[in-house]
Amino acid sequence: MSLLTRIHTTLPDTATAKTLAAALLQARLVACAHVAPPGLSLYTWNGAAEESPEVRVLMLTVSEDAADLMDALRSGASGYLLKNIETDTLVDAIR
């Protein structure tokens, strides 16, 4: 039985997000990629308050091959969620 895996990352702009999504789709590492509208991240870096634009990308795959997941992570994905997680966990991860 295949588990649907959700891979989540943020990128600095829509063009970069679309490039990553297209590359992963072309390599058949993901079945779907959703590029969300741009947002703004606020954070502390080296003791200073910073902010930068980010675009969230949610990708879906049914691959059971751990190497595929590792390829996606090396390409820029920051994490993944499995299909059988609780709904609240999924909603929190998407936010």
CSV table of N, CA, C and O in Angstrom, one decimal:
chain,number,residue,atom,x,y,z
A,1,MET,N,0.8,-1.2,0.0
A,1,MET,CA,0.0,0.0,0.0
A,1,MET,C,0.9,1.2,0.0
A,1,MET,O,1.8,1.4,0.8
A,2,SER,N,0.6,2.2,-0.9
A,2,SER,CA,1.4,3.4,-1.0
A,2,SER,C,0.9,4.4,0.0
A,2,SER,O,-0.3,4.5,0.2
A,3,LEU,N,1.8,5.1,0.7
A,3,LEU,CA,1.4,6.2,1.5
A,3,LEU,C,1.7,7.5,0.8
A,3,LEU,O,2.7,7.7,0.2
A,4,LEU,N,0.7,8.4,0.8
A,4,LEU,CA,0.9,9.7,0.3
A,4,LEU,C,1.7,10.5,1.2
A,4,LEU,O,1.5,10.6,2.4
A,5,THR,N,2.8,11.0,0.7
A,5,THR,CA,3.7,11.9,1.5
A,5,THR,C,3.6,13.3,1.1
A,5,THR,O,3.6,13.6,-0.1
A,6,ARG,N,3.5,14.2,2.1
A,6,ARG,CA,3.4,15.6,1.8
A,6,ARG,C,4.8,16.2,2.2
A,6,ARG,O,5.3,16.0,3.3
A,7,ILE,N,5.4,16.9,1.2
A,7,ILE,CA,6.7,17.5,1.4
A,7,ILE,C,6.5,19.0,1.4
A,7,ILE,O,5.9,19.6,0.5
A,8,HIS,N,7.0,19.7,2.4
A,8,HIS,CA,6.8,21.1,2.6
A,8,HIS,C,8.1,21.9,2.6
A,8,HIS,O,9.1,21.4,3.2
A,9,THR,N,8.2,23.0,1.9
A,9,THR,CA,9.3,23.9,2.0
A,9,THR,C,8.9,25.3,1.8
A,9,THR,O,7.7,25.6,1.3
A,10,THR,N,9.7,26.3,2.1
A,10,THR,CA,9.5,27.7,1.7
A,10,THR,C,10.7,28.1,0.9
A,10,THR,O,11.8,27.7,1.1
A,11,LEU,N,10.4,29.0,0.0
A,11,LEU,CA,11.4,29.6,-0.9
A,11,LEU,C,11.3,31.1,-1.0
A,11,LEU,O,10.3,31.6,-0.6
A,12,PRO,N,12.3,31.8,-1.5
A,12,PRO,CA,12.3,33.2,-1.4
A,12,PRO,C,11.3,33.9,-2.3
A,12,PRO,O,11.0,35.1,-2.0
A,13,ASP,N,10.9,33.3,-3.4
A,13,ASP,CA,10.0,34.0,-4.3
A,13,ASP,C,9.3,32.9,-5.2
A,13,ASP,O,9.6,31.7,-5.2
A,14,THR,N,8.2,33.4,-5.9
A,14,THR,CA,7.4,32.5,-6.7
A,14,THR,C,8.2,31.9,-7.8
A,14,THR,O,8.0,30.7,-8.1
A,15,ALA,N,9.0,32.6,-8.4
A,15,ALA,CA,9.8,32.0,-9.6
A,15,ALA,C,10.7,30.9,-9.1
A,15,ALA,O,10.7,29.8,-9.8
A,16,THR,N,11.3,31.0,-7.9
A,16,THR,CA,12.1,29.9,-7.4
A,16,THR,C,11.3,28.7,-7.0
A,16,THR,O,11.6,27.6,-7.3
A,17,ALA,N,10.1,29.0,-6.4
A,17,ALA,CA,9.2,27.9,-6.1
A,17,ALA,C,8.7,27.2,-7.3
A,17,ALA,O,8.7,25.9,-7.3
A,18,LYS,N,8.4,27.9,-8.4
A,18,LYS,CA,7.9,27.3,-9.6
A,18,LYS,C,9.0,26.4,-10.2
A,18,LYS,O,8.8,25.3,-10.8
A,19,THR,N,10.3,26.9,-10.2
A,19,THR,CA,11.4,26.2,-10.7
A,19,THR,C,11.6,24.9,-10.0
A,19,THR,O,11.8,23.8,-10.6
A,20,LEU,N,11.6,24.9,-8.6
A,20,LEU,CA,11.7,23.7,-7.8
A,20,LEU,C,10.6,22.7,-8.1
A,20,LEU,O,10.8,21.6,-8.4
A,21,ALA,N,9.4,23.2,-8.1
A,21,ALA,CA,8.2,22.4,-8.4
A,21,ALA,C,8.3,21.7,-9.7
A,21,ALA,O,8.1,20.5,-9.9
A,22,ALA,N,8.7,22.5,-10.8
A,22,ALA,CA,8.8,21.9,-12.1
A,22,ALA,C,9.9,20.9,-12.2
A,22,ALA,O,9.7,19.8,-12.8
A,23,ALA,N,11.0,21.1,-11.6
A,23,ALA,CA,12.1,20.2,-11.6
A,23,ALA,C,11.7,18.9,-10.9
A,23,ALA,O,12.0,17.8,-11.4
A,24,LEU,N,11.0,18.9,-9.8
A,24,LEU,CA,10.6,17.7,-9.0
A,24,LEU,C,9.6,17.0,-9.8
A,24,LEU,O,9.5,15.8,-9.8
A,25,LEU,N,8.6,17.7,-10.5
A,25,LEU,CA,7.6,17.1,-11.3
A,25,LEU,C,8.2,16.4,-12.5
A,25,LEU,O,7.9,15.3,-12.8
A,26,GLN,N,9.2,17.1,-13.1
A,26,GLN,CA,9.8,16.5,-14.3
A,26,GLN,C,10.6,15.3,-14.0
A,26,GLN,O,10.6,14.3,-14.7
A,27,ALA,N,11.2,15.3,-12.8
A,27,ALA,CA,12.0,14.1,-12.4
A,27,ALA,C,11.1,13.0,-11.8
A,27,ALA,O,11.6,12.0,-11.4
A,28,ARG,N,9.8,13.3,-11.7
A,28,ARG,CA,8.8,12.3,-11.2
A,28,ARG,C,9.1,12.0,-9.8
A,28,ARG,O,8.8,10.9,-9.3
A,29,LEU,N,9.6,13.0,-9.0
A,29,LEU,CA,9.8,12.8,-7.6
A,29,LEU,C,8.6,13.2,-6.8
A,29,LEU,O,8.4,12.8,-5.6
A,30,VAL,N,7.7,14.0,-7.4
A,30,VAL,CA,6.4,14.4,-6.8
A,30,VAL,C,5.3,14.2,-7.8
A,30,VAL,O,5.6,14.3,-9.0
A,31,ALA,N,4.1,14.0,-7.3
A,31,ALA,CA,2.9,13.9,-8.2
A,31,ALA,C,2.2,15.2,-8.4
A,31,ALA,O,1.5,15.4,-9.3
A,32,CYS,N,2.4,16.1,-7.4
A,32,CYS,CA,1.7,17.4,-7.4
A,32,CYS,C,2.5,18.4,-6.6
A,32,CYS,O,3.2,18.0,-5.6
A,33,ALA,N,2.5,19.7,-7.0
A,33,ALA,CA,3.2,20.7,-6.3
A,33,ALA,C,2.2,21.9,-6.2
A,33,ALA,O,1.8,22.4,-7.2
A,34,HIS,N,1.9,22.4,-5.0
A,34,HIS,CA,1.1,23.6,-4.8
A,34,HIS,C,2.0,24.7,-4.4
A,34,HIS,O,2.6,24.7,-3.3
A,35,VAL,N,2.0,25.8,-5.2
A,35,VAL,CA,2.8,27.0,-4.8
A,35,VAL,C,1.8,28.0,-4.2
A,35,VAL,O,0.8,28.4,-4.9
A,36,ALA,N,1.9,28.3,-3.0
A,36,ALA,CA,1.0,29.2,-2.2
A,36,ALA,C,1.4,30.7,-2.5
A,36,ALA,O,2.5,31.0,-3.0
A,37,PRO,N,0.5,31.6,-2.2
A,37,PRO,CA,0.8,33.0,-2.4
A,37,PRO,C,1.9,33.4,-1.5
A,37,PRO,O,2.1,32.9,-0.4
A,38,PRO,N,2.7,34.5,-1.9
A,38,PRO,CA,3.8,34.9,-1.1
A,38,PRO,C,3.4,35.4,0.3
A,38,PRO,O,2.2,35.9,0.5
A,39,GLY,N,4.2,35.2,1.3
A,39,GLY,CA,4.0,35.6,2.6
A,39,GLY,C,5.3,36.3,3.2
A,39,GLY,O,6.2,36.5,2.4
A,40,LEU,N,5.3,36.6,4.4
A,40,LEU,CA,6.4,37.3,5.0
A,40,LEU,C,6.8,36.6,6.3
A,40,LEU,O,6.0,36.3,7.1
A,41,SER,N,8.1,36.3,6.4
A,41,SER,CA,8.6,35.6,7.6
A,41,SER,C,9.4,36.7,8.4
A,41,SER,O,10.2,37.4,7.9
A,42,LEU,N,9.1,36.7,9.7
A,42,LEU,CA,9.8,37.5,10.7
A,42,LEU,C,10.7,36.6,11.5
A,42,LEU,O,10.1,35.6,12.0
A,43,TYR,N,11.9,37.0,11.8
A,43,TYR,CA,12.8,36.1,12.5
A,43,TYR,C,14.0,36.9,13.1
A,43,TYR,O,14.2,38.0,12.7
A,44,THR,N,14.7,36.2,14.0
A,44,THR,CA,15.9,36.8,14.5
A,44,THR,C,17.1,36.1,13.9
A,44,THR,O,17.2,34.9,13.9
A,45,TRP,N,18.1,36.8,13.4
A,45,TRP,CA,19.3,36.3,12.8
A,45,TRP,C,20.5,37.1,13.3
A,45,TRP,O,20.5,38.3,13.2
A,46,ASN,N,21.4,36.4,13.9
A,46,ASN,CA,22.6,37.0,14.5
A,46,ASN,C,22.2,38.1,15.5
A,46,ASN,O,22.8,39.2,15.4
A,47,GLY,N,21.2,37.9,16.2
A,47,GLY,CA,20.8,38.9,17.2
A,47,GLY,C,19.9,40.0,16.7
A,47,GLY,O,19.5,40.9,17.5
A,48,ALA,N,19.7,40.1,15.4
A,48,ALA,CA,18.9,41.2,14.8
A,48,ALA,C,17.6,40.7,14.3
A,48,ALA,O,17.5,39.6,13.7
A,49,ALA,N,16.6,41.6,14.5
A,49,ALA,CA,15.2,41.3,13.9
A,49,ALA,C,15.3,41.4,12.4
A,49,ALA,O,15.8,42.4,11.9
A,50,GLU,N,14.8,40.4,11.7
A,50,GLU,CA,14.9,40.4,10.2
A,50,GLU,C,13.5,40.0,9.7
A,50,GLU,O,12.7,39.5,10.4
A,51,GLU,N,13.3,40.3,8.4
A,51,GLU,CA,12.1,39.8,7.7
A,51,GLU,C,12.5,39.6,6.3
A,51,GLU,O,13.4,40.2,5.7
A,52,SER,N,11.8,38.6,5.7
A,52,SER,CA,12.0,38.3,4.3
A,52,SER,C,10.8,37.7,3.7
A,52,SER,O,10.0,37.0,4.4
A,53,PRO,N,10.6,37.9,2.4
A,53,PRO,CA,9.4,37.2,1.7
A,53,PRO,C,9.7,35.7,1.6
A,53,PRO,O,10.8,35.3,1.5
A,54,GLU,N,8.6,34.9,1.7
A,54,GLU,CA,8.7,33.5,1.4
A,54,GLU,C,7.5,33.0,0.7
A,54,GLU,O,6.4,33.6,0.9
A,55,VAL,N,7.7,32.0,-0.1
A,55,VAL,CA,6.6,31.3,-0.8
A,55,VAL,C,6.6,29.9,-0.3
A,55,VAL,O,7.6,29.2,-0.4
A,56,ARG,N,5.5,29.4,0.1
A,56,ARG,CA,5.3,28.1,0.6
A,56,ARG,C,5.0,27.1,-0.5
A,56,ARG,O,4.2,27.5,-1.4
A,57,VAL,N,5.6,26.0,-0.6
A,57,VAL,CA,5.4,25.0,-1.6
A,57,VAL,C,5.0,23.7,-0.9
A,57,VAL,O,5.8,23.2,0.0
A,58,LEU,N,3.9,23.1,-1.2
A,58,LEU,CA,3.5,21.8,-0.7
A,58,LEU,C,3.5,20.8,-1.8
A,58,LEU,O,2.8,21.1,-2.8
A,59,MET,N,4.2,19.7,-1.7
A,59,MET,CA,4.3,18.7,-2.8
A,59,MET,C,3.8,17.4,-2.3
A,59,MET,O,4.0,17.1,-1.1
A,60,LEU,N,3.2,16.7,-3.2
A,60,LEU,CA,2.6,15.4,-2.8
A,60,LEU,C,3.3,14.3,-3.6
A,60,LEU,O,3.5,14.5,-4.8
A,61,THR,N,3.6,13.1,-3.0
A,61,THR,CA,4.2,12.0,-3.7
A,61,THR,C,3.6,10.7,-3.1
A,61,THR,O,3.2,10.7,-1.9
A,62,VAL,N,3.6,9.7,-3.9
A,62,VAL,CA,3.2,8.4,-3.4
A,62,VAL,C,4.4,7.4,-3.4
A,62,VAL,O,4.2,6.2,-3.1
A,63,SER,N,5.5,7.9,-3.7
A,63,SER,CA,6.7,7.1,-3.7
A,63,SER,C,7.0,6.5,-2.4
A,63,SER,O,6.9,7.2,-1.3
A,64,GLU,N,7.4,5.2,-2.3
A,64,GLU,CA,7.8,4.6,-1.1
A,64,GLU,C,9.3,4.5,-1.0
A,64,GLU,O,9.8,3.9,-0.1
A,65,ASP,N,10.0,5.1,-2.0
A,65,ASP,CA,11.4,5.0,-2.1
A,65,ASP,C,12.0,6.1,-1.3
A,65,ASP,O,11.9,7.3,-1.6
A,66,ALA,N,12.8,5.8,-0.2
A,66,ALA,CA,13.4,6.8,0.6
A,66,ALA,C,14.4,7.6,-0.2
A,66,ALA,O,14.6,8.8,0.2
A,67,ALA,N,15.0,7.1,-1.2
A,67,ALA,CA,15.9,7.9,-2.0
A,67,ALA,C,15.2,9.0,-2.7
A,67,ALA,O,15.8,10.1,-2.9
A,68,ASP,N,13.9,8.8,-3.1
A,68,ASP,CA,13.1,9.9,-3.7
A,68,ASP,C,12.9,11.0,-2.7
A,68,ASP,O,13.1,12.2,-3.1
A,69,LEU,N,12.6,10.7,-1.5
A,69,LEU,CA,12.4,11.7,-0.5
A,69,LEU,C,13.7,12.4,-0.2
A,69,LEU,O,13.7,13.7,-0.1
A,70,MET,N,14.8,11.7,-0.1
A,70,MET,CA,16.1,12.4,0.1
A,70,MET,C,16.4,13.3,-1.1
A,70,MET,O,17.0,14.4,-0.9
A,71,ASP,N,16.1,12.9,-2.3
A,71,ASP,CA,16.4,13.8,-3.5
A,71,ASP,C,15.6,15.0,-3.3
A,71,ASP,O,16.1,16.1,-3.6
A,72,ALA,N,14.3,14.9,-2.9
A,72,ALA,CA,13.5,16.1,-2.7
A,72,ALA,C,14.0,17.0,-1.6
A,72,ALA,O,14.1,18.2,-1.8
A,73,LEU,N,14.5,16.4,-0.5
A,73,LEU,CA,15.1,17.2,0.5
A,73,LEU,C,16.3,17.9,0.1
A,73,LEU,O,16.6,19.1,0.4
A,74,ARG,N,17.2,17.2,-0.7
A,74,ARG,CA,18.4,17.8,-1.2
A,74,ARG,C,18.1,19.0,-2.2
A,74,ARG,O,18.8,19.9,-2.4
A,75,SER,N,16.9,18.9,-2.8
A,75,SER,CA,16.5,19.9,-3.8
A,75,SER,C,15.9,21.1,-3.2
A,75,SER,O,15.6,22.1,-3.8
A,76,GLY,N,15.7,21.0,-1.9
A,76,GLY,CA,15.2,22.2,-1.2
A,76,GLY,C,14.0,22.0,-0.3
A,76,GLY,O,13.6,22.9,0.4
A,77,ALA,N,13.4,20.8,-0.3
A,77,ALA,CA,12.3,20.6,0.7
A,77,ALA,C,12.8,20.6,2.1
A,77,ALA,O,13.9,20.2,2.4
A,78,SER,N,12.0,21.2,3.0
A,78,SER,CA,12.4,21.3,4.4
A,78,SER,C,11.9,20.3,5.3
A,78,SER,O,12.2,20.2,6.5
A,79,GLY,N,11.0,19.4,4.8
A,79,GLY,CA,10.4,18.4,5.7
A,79,GLY,C,9.3,17.6,4.9
A,79,GLY,O,9.1,17.9,3.7
A,80,TYR,N,8.7,16.7,5.6
A,80,TYR,CA,7.7,15.9,5.0
A,80,TYR,C,6.6,15.4,6.0
A,80,TYR,O,6.9,15.4,7.2
A,81,LEU,N,5.5,15.1,5.6
A,81,LEU,CA,4.4,14.6,6.4
A,81,LEU,C,3.8,13.4,5.7
A,81,LEU,O,3.7,13.3,4.5
A,82,LEU,N,3.4,12.4,6.5
A,82,LEU,CA,2.9,11.2,5.9
A,82,LEU,C,1.3,11.3,5.9
A,82,LEU,O,0.7,12.0,6.7
A,83,LYS,N,0.7,10.6,5.0
A,83,LYS,CA,-0.7,10.6,4.8
A,83,LYS,C,-1.5,10.3,6.0
A,83,LYS,O,-2.6,10.8,6.3
A,84,ASN,N,-1.0,9.4,6.8
A,84,ASN,CA,-1.8,8.9,8.0
A,84,ASN,C,-1.6,9.7,9.2
A,84,ASN,O,-2.0,9.3,10.3
A,85,ILE,N,-1.2,11.0,9.1
A,85,ILE,CA,-1.1,11.8,10.3
A,85,ILE,C,-2.4,12.3,10.7
A,85,ILE,O,-3.4,12.3,9.9
A,86,GLU,N,-2.6,12.8,11.9
A,86,GLU,CA,-3.8,13.4,12.4
A,86,GLU,C,-4.1,14.7,11.6
A,86,GLU,O,-3.2,15.4,11.3
A,87,THR,N,-5.4,15.0,11.4
A,87,THR,CA,-5.8,16.2,10.7
A,87,THR,C,-5.2,17.4,11.3
A,87,THR,O,-4.8,18.3,10.6
A,88,ASP,N,-5.3,17.5,12.6
A,88,ASP,CA,-4.8,18.7,13.3
A,88,ASP,C,-3.3,18.9,13.0
A,88,ASP,O,-2.8,20.1,12.8
A,89,THR,N,-2.5,17.9,13.0
A,89,THR,CA,-1.1,18.0,12.7
A,89,THR,C,-0.9,18.5,11.3
A,89,THR,O,0.0,19.3,11.0
A,90,LEU,N,-1.7,18.0,10.3
A,90,LEU,CA,-1.6,18.4,8.9
A,90,LEU,C,-1.9,19.9,8.8
A,90,LEU,O,-1.2,20.6,8.2
A,91,VAL,N,-3.0,20.3,9.4
A,91,VAL,CA,-3.4,21.7,9.4
A,91,VAL,C,-2.3,22.6,10.0
A,91,VAL,O,-1.9,23.6,9.4
A,92,ASP,N,-1.7,22.2,11.1
A,92,ASP,CA,-0.7,23.0,11.7
A,92,ASP,C,0.6,23.1,10.8
A,92,ASP,O,1.2,24.1,10.7
A,93,ALA,N,0.9,22.0,10.1
A,93,ALA,CA,2.1,22.0,9.2
A,93,ALA,C,1.8,22.9,8.0
A,93,ALA,O,2.8,23.6,7.6
A,94,ILE,N,0.6,22.9,7.5
A,94,ILE,CA,0.3,23.8,6.4
A,94,ILE,C,0.4,25.2,6.7
A,94,ILE,O,0.8,26.1,6.0
A,95,ARG,N,-0.1,25.5,7.9
A,95,ARG,CA,-0.1,26.9,8.4
A,95,ARG,C,1.4,27.4,8.5
A,95,ARG,O,1.8,28.4,8.3
